[in-house]
Coordinates of C-alpha atoms and ligand atoms in Angstrom, one line a residue:
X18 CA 2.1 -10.6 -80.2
X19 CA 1.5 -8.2 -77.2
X20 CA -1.2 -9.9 -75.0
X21 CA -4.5 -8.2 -74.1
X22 CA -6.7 -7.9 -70.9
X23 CA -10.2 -7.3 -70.0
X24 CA -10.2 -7.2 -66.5
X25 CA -7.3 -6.6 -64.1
X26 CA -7.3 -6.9 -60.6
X27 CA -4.5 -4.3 -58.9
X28 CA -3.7 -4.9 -55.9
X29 CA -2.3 -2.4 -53.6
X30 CA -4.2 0.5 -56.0
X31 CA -4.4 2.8 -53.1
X32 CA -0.5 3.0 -52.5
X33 CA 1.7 5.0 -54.2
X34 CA 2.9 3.1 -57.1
X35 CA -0.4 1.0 -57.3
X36 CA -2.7 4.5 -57.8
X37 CA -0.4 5.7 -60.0
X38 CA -0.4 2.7 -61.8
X39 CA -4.2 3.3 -62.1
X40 CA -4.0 6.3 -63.5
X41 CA -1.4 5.4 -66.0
X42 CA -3.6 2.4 -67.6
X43 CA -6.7 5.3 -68.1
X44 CA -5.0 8.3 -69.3
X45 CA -1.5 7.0 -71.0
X46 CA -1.4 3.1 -71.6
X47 CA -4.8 3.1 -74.3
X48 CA -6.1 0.8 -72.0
X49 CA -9.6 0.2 -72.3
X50 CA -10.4 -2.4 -70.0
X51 CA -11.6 -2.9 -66.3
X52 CA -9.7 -2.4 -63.5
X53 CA -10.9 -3.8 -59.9
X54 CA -8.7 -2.1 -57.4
X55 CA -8.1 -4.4 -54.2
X56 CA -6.4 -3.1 -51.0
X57 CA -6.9 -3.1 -47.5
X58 CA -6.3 0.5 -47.1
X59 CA -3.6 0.2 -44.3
X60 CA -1.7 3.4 -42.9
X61 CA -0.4 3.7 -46.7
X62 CA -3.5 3.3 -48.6
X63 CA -5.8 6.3 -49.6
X64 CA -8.3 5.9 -51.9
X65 CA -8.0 10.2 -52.3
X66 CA -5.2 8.9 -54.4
X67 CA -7.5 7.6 -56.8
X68 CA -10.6 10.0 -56.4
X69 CA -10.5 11.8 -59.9
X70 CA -10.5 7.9 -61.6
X71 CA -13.4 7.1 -59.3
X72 CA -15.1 10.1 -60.6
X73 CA -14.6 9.7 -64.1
X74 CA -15.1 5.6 -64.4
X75 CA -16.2 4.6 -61.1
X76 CA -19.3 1.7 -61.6
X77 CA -18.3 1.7 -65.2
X78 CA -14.5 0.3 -65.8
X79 CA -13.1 1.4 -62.5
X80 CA -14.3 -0.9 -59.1
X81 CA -12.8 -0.5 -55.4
X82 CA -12.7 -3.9 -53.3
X83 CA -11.7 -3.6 -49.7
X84 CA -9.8 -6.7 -48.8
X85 CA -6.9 -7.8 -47.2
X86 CA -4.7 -10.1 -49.7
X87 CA -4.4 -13.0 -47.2
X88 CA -8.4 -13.4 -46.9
X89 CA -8.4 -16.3 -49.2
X90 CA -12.6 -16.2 -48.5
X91 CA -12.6 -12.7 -49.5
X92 CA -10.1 -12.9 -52.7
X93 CA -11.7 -16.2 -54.2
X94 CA -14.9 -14.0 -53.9
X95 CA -13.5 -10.7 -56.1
X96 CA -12.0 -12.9 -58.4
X97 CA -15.6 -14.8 -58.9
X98 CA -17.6 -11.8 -59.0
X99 CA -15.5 -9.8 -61.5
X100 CA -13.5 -13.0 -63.3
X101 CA -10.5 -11.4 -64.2
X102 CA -7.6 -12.1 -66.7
X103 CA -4.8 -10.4 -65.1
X104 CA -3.5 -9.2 -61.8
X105 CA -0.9 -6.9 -61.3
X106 CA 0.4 -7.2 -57.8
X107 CA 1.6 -4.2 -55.7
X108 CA 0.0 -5.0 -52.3
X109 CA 2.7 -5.5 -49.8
X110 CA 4.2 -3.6 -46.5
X111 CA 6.8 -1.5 -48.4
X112 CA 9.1 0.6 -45.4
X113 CA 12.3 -0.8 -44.8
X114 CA 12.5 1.0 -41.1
X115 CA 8.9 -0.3 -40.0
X116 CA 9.9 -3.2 -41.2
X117 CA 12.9 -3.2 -38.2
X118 CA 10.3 -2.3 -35.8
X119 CA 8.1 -4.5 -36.5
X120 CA 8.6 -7.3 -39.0
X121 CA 5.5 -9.6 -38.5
X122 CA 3.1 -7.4 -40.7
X123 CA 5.4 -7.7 -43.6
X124 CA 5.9 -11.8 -43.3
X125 CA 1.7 -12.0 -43.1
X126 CA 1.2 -9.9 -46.0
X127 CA 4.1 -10.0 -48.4
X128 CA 4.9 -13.2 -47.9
X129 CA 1.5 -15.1 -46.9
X130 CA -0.5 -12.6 -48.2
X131 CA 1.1 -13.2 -51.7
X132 CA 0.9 -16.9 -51.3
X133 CA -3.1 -16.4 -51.0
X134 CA -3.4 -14.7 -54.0
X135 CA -1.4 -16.9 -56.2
X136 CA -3.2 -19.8 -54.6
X137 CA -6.7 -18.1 -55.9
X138 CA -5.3 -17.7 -59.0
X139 CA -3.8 -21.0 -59.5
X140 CA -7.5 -22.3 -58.7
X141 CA -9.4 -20.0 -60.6
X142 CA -7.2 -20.3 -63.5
X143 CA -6.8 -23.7 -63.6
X144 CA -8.9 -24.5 -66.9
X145 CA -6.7 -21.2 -68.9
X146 CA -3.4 -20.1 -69.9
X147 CA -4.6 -16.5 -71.7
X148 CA -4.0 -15.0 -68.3
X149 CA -1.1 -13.2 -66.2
X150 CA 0.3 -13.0 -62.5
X151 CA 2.4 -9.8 -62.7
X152 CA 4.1 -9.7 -59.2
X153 CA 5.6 -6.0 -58.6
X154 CA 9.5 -6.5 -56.7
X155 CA 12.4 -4.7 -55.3
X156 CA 15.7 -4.7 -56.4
X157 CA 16.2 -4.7 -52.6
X158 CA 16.1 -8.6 -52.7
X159 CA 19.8 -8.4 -54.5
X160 CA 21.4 -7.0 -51.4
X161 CA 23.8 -4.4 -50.9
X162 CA 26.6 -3.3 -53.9
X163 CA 30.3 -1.7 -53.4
X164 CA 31.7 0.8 -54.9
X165 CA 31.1 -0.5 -58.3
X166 CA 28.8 -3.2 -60.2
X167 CA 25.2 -3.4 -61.1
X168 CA 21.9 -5.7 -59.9
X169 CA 21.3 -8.1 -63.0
X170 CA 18.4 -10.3 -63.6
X171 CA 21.0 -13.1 -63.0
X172 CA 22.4 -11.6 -59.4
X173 CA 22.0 -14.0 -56.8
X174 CA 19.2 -13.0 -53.9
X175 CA 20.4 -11.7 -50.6
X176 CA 18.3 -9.6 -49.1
X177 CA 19.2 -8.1 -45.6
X178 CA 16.1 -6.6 -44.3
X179 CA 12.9 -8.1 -43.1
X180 CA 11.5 -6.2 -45.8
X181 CA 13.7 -7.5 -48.3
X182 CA 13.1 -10.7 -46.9
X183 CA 10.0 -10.8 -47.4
X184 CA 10.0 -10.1 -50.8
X185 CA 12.5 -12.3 -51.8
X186 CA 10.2 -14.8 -50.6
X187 CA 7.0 -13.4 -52.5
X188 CA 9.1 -13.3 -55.8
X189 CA 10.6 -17.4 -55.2
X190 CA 6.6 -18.0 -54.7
X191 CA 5.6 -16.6 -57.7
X192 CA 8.5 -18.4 -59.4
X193 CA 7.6 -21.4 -57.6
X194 CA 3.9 -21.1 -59.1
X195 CA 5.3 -20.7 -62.4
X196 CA 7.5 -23.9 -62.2
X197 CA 5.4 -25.9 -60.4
X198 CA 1.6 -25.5 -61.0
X199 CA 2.4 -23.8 -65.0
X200 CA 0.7 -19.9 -63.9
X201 CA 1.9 -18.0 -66.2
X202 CA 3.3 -15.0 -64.5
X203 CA 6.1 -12.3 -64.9
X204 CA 7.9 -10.8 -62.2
X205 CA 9.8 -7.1 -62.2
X206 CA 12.7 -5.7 -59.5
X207 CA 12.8 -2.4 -59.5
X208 CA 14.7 0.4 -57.9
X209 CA 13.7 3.4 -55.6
X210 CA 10.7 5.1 -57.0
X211 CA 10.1 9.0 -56.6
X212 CA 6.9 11.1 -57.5
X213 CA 3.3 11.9 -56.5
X214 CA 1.2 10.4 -53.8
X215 CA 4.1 8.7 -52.1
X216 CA 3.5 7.9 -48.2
X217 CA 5.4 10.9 -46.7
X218 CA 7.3 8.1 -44.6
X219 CA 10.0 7.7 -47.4
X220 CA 13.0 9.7 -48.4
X221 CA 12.0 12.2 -51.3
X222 CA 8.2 13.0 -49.8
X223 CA 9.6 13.0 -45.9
X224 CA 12.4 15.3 -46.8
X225 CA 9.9 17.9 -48.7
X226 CA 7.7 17.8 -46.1
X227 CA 9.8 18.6 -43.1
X228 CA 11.3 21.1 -45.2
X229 CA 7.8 22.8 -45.6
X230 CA 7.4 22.9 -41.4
X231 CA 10.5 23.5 -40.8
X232 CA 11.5 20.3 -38.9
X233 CA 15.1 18.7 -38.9
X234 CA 16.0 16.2 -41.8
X235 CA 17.5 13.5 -40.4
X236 CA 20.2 11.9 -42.6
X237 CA 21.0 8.3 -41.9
X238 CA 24.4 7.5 -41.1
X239 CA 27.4 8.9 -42.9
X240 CA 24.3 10.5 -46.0
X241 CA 26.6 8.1 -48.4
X242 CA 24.0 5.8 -49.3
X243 CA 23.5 5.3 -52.9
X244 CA 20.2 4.6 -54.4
X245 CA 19.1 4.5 -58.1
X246 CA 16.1 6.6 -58.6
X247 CA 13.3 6.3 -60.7
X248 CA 10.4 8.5 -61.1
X249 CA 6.9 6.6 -60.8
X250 CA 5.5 7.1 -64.2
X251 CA 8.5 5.4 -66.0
X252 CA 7.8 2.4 -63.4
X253 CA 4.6 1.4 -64.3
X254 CA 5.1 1.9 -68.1
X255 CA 7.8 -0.8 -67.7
X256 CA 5.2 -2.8 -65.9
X257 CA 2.8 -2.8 -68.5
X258 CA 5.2 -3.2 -71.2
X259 CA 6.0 -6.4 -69.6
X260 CA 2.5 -7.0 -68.7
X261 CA 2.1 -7.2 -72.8
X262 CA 5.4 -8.1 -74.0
X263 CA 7.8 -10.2 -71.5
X264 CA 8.3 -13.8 -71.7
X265 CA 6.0 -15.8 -69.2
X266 CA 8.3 -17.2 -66.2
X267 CA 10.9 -14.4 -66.5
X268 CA 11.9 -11.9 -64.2
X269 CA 13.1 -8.0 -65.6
X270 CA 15.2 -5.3 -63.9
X271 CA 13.7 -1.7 -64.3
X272 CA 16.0 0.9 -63.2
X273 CA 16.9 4.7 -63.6
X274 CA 20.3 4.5 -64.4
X275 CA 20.3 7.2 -61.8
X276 CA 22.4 7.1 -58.5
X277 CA 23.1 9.4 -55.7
X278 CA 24.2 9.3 -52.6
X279 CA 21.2 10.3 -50.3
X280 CA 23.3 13.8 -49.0
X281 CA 23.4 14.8 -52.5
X282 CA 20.0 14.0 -53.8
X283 CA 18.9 16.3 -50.4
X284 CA 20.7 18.8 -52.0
X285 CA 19.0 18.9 -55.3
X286 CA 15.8 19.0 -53.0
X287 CA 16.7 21.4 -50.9
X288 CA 17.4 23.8 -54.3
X289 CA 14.2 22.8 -55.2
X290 CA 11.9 23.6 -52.5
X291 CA 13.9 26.8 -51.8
X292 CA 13.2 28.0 -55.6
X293 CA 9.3 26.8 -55.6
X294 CA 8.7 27.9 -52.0
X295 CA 10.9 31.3 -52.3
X296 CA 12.6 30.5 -49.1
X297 CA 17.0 31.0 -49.1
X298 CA 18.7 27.4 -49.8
X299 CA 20.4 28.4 -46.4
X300 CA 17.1 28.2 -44.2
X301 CA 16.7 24.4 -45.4
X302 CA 20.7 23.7 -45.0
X303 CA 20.9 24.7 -41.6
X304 CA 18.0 21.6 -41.1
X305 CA 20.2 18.8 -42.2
X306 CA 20.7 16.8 -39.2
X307 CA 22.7 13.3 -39.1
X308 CA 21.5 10.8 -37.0
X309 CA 22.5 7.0 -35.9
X310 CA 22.3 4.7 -39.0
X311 CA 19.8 2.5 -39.9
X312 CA 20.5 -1.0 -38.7
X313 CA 21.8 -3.0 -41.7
X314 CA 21.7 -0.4 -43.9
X315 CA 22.1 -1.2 -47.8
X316 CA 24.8 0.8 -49.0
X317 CA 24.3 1.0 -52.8
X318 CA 21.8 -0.3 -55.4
X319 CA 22.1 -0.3 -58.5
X320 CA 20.7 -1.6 -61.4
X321 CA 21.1 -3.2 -65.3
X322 CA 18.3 -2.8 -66.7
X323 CA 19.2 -3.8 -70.4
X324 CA 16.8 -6.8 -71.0
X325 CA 14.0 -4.6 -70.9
X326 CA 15.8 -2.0 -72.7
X327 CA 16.8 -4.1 -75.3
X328 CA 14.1 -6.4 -75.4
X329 CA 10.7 -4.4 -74.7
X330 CA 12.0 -1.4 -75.8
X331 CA 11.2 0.5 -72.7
X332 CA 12.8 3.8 -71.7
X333 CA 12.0 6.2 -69.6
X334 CA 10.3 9.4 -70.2
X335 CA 11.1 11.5 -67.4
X336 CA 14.5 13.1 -66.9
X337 CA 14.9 13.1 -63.2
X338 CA 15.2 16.9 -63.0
X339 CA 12.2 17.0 -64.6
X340 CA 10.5 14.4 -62.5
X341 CA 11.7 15.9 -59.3
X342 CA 10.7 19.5 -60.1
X343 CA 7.1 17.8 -60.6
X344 CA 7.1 15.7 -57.2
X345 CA 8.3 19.0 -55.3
X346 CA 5.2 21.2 -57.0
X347 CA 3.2 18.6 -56.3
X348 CA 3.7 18.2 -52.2
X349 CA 3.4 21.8 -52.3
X350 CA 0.0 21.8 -54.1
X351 CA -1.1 18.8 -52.1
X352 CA -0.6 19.8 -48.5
X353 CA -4.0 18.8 -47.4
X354 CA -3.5 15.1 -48.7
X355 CA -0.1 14.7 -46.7
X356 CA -1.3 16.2 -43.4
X357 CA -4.4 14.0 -43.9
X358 CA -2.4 10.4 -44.4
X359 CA -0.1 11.3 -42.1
X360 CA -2.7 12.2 -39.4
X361 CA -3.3 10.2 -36.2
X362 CA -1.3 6.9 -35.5
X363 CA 1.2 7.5 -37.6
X364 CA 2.4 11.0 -36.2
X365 CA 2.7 9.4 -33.2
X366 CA 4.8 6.6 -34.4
X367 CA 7.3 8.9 -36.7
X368 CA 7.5 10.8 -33.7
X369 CA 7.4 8.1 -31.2
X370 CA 11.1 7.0 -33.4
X371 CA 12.5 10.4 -34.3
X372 CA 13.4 10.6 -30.7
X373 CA 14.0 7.3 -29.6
X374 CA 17.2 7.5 -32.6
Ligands
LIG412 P1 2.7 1.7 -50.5 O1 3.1 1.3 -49.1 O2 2.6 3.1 -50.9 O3 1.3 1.0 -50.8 C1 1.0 -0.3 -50.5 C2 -0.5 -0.5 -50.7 O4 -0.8 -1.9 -50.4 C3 -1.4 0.3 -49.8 O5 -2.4 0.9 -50.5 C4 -1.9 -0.6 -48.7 O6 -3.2 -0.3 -48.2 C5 -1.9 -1.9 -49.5 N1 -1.8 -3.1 -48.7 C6 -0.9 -3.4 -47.7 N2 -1.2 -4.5 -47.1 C7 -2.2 -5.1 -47.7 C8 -3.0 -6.3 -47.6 N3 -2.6 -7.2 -46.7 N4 -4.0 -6.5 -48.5 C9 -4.3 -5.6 -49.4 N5 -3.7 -4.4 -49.5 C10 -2.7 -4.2 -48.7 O7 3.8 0.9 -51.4 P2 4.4 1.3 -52.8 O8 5.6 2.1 -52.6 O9 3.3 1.8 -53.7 O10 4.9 -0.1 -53.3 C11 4.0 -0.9 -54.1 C12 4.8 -2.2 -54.5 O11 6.0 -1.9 -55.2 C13 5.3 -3.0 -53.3 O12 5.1 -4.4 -53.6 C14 6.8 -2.7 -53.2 O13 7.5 -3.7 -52.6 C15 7.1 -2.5 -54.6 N6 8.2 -1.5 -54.9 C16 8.2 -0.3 -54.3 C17 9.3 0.6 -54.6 C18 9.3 2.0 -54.1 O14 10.3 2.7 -54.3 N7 8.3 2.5 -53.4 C19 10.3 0.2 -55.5 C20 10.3 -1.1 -56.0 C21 9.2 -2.0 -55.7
LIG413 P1 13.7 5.0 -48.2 O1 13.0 6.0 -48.9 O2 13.2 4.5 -46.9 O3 13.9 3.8 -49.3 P2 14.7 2.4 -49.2 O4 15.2 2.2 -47.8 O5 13.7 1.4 -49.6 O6 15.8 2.6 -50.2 O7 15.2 5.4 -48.0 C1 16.0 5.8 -49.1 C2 17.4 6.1 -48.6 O8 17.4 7.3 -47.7 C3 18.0 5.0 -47.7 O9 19.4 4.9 -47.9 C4 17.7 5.4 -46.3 C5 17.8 7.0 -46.4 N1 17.0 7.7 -45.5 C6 17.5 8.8 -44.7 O10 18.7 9.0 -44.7 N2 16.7 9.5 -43.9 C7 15.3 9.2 -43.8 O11 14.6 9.9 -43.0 C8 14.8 8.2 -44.6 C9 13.3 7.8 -44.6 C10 15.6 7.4 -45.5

């Protein structure tokens, strides 16, 4: 009974998740379908990420739309041109510290910007039901967990950053959508992603990096933080499975079943890059630097994710020494891509707020 798509739009394919997502559907998933990749290409989006799919199936099963997700003129025009049966929707503003500097990008494009697209959908979907709205969440939208418990499909929302906030919202739209106008749609939380391509803004690529250059690597607050980590791969093969499997209108946790406290996973990254770069452990230690905490600061996350388990079958592939050891060989092989997204406005910004904490 697994459903099956022609066409899917992906929005956001130029991000981390969203390219890797891309890849995932050619070379793993048997996919053998279209896939229109629509982004903006903001500070985060790099359409290197995606270069050897554009070489291989560009103008054939692979297509690049520039477009912002709140330009309804723009979106009603992909979704005419190419007449898709699915999208799978990663587009958002995704950095919970920008997100405290500055929170009006994330309401315009998480939260209106969602609202467009399902709107688009709604309309040009109105005469089927063999389609799907597969909105990509956080488990960030639960809030913040003691000591001990776990983030369950049934936990109640209460989110505490603007950038939970905002996704909260997106994922009670969707929801809405469902209820309201009958779009079929699934919906998936999930927790803190690691791996390739990720925007060297966020803990596991920032960390490696300043490692490399020998900059401090600031630890927020008391480095007691727990997140549970999941490496990218094993996110979007959850996403697909529920693209083909899960129950229209539901929602399903993905997690790791992976926690650390921030100080600790640093440490399994500082063993890392010290073995793969041949540098003393030492060198990298004597670069861990604590600095004020981020404000509202989740402490731990964590998440159940036996629906999908138990229902989809889905586990994950990577073991997360494995998946580090692969992200860490990666940045090293890649330095070129990171100095090139990281070039420009945003130097000056991560700069600009390195001091200024
Ligand atoms: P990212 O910041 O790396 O990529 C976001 C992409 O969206 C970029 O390519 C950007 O150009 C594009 N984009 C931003 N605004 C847009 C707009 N208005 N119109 C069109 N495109 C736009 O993000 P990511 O880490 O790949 O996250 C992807 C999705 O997964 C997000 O919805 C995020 O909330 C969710 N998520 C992320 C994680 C994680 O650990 N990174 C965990 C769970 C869920
Ligand atoms: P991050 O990668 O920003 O993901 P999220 O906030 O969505 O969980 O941060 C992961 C954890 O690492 C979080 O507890 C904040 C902490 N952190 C630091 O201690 N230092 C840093 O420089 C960054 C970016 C994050």
């Amino acid at each position: 009974m697994k459903r099956k798509f022609d066409t899917l739009i992906v929005t956001g394919g130029a991000g981390f998740i969203g390219s890797n997502f891309i890849r995932y559907l050619f070379e793993k998933a048997g996919f053998e379908g279209k896939v229109i990749n629509l982004d903006a290409l903001t500070y985060a989006g790099n359409l290197e990420s995606t270069e050897d799919i554009f070489r291989r199936f560009g103008g054939k099963r692979y297509f690049f739309e520039k477009a912002d997700i709140g330009d309804r003129p723009s979106v009603e025009a992909i979704f005419g041109k190419y007449k898709p049966d699915a999208v799978v929707h990663l587009a958002a503003e995704s950095h919970v510290d920008r997100s405290i500097l500055g929170p009006e990008a994330f309401i315009r494009t998480n939260v209106m910007g969602t609202f467009t697209l399902l709107d688009v959908a709604r309309n040009a979907w109105k005469d089927r039901n063999d389609v799907l709205f597969h909105h990509v969440s956080t488990d960030e939208v639960f809030g913040s967990l003691g000591d001990s418990g776990y983030f369950s499909e049934d936990t109640s929302y209460d989110p505490r950053s603007p950038y939970s906030a905002s996704k909260a919202s997106s994922d009670h739209l969707v929801m809405a959508y469902h209820h309201t106008y009958g779009l079929p749609i699934t919906l998936s939380n999930c927790s803190n992603n690691y791996g390739p391509n990720q925007f060297p803004e966020k803990l596991v690529p920032l960390m490696i990096l300043n490692m490399l250059e020998g900059k401090p690597l600031p630890v927020y607050g008391d480095g007691k933080n727990i997140r549970d980590w999941l490496f990218v791969e094993d996110h979007n093969s959850a996403v697909w499975a529920i693209m083909r499997d899960g129950e229209s209108g539901r929602s399903y946790n993905i997690g790791g079943e992976n926690e650390w406290e921030n100080i600790k996973l640093l440490d399994c990254l500082i063993e890392l890059v010290a073995e793969a770069s041949g540098t003393p452990p030492a060198q990298f230690r004597s670069l861990v630097h604590y600095v004020k905490d981020r404000p509202g600061h989740d402490r731990r996350y964590a998440i159940d994710c036996s629906r999908l388990k138990k229902e989809l079958g889905w586990k994950q592939e990577h073991s997360f020494d494995s998946g580090l050891r692969l992200t860490v060989g990666w940045y090293l092989a890649n330095k070129p891509w990171c100095d090139r997204v990281r070039s420009g406005a945003y130097r000056n910004w991560l700069e600009e707020n390195y001091t200024a904490r």
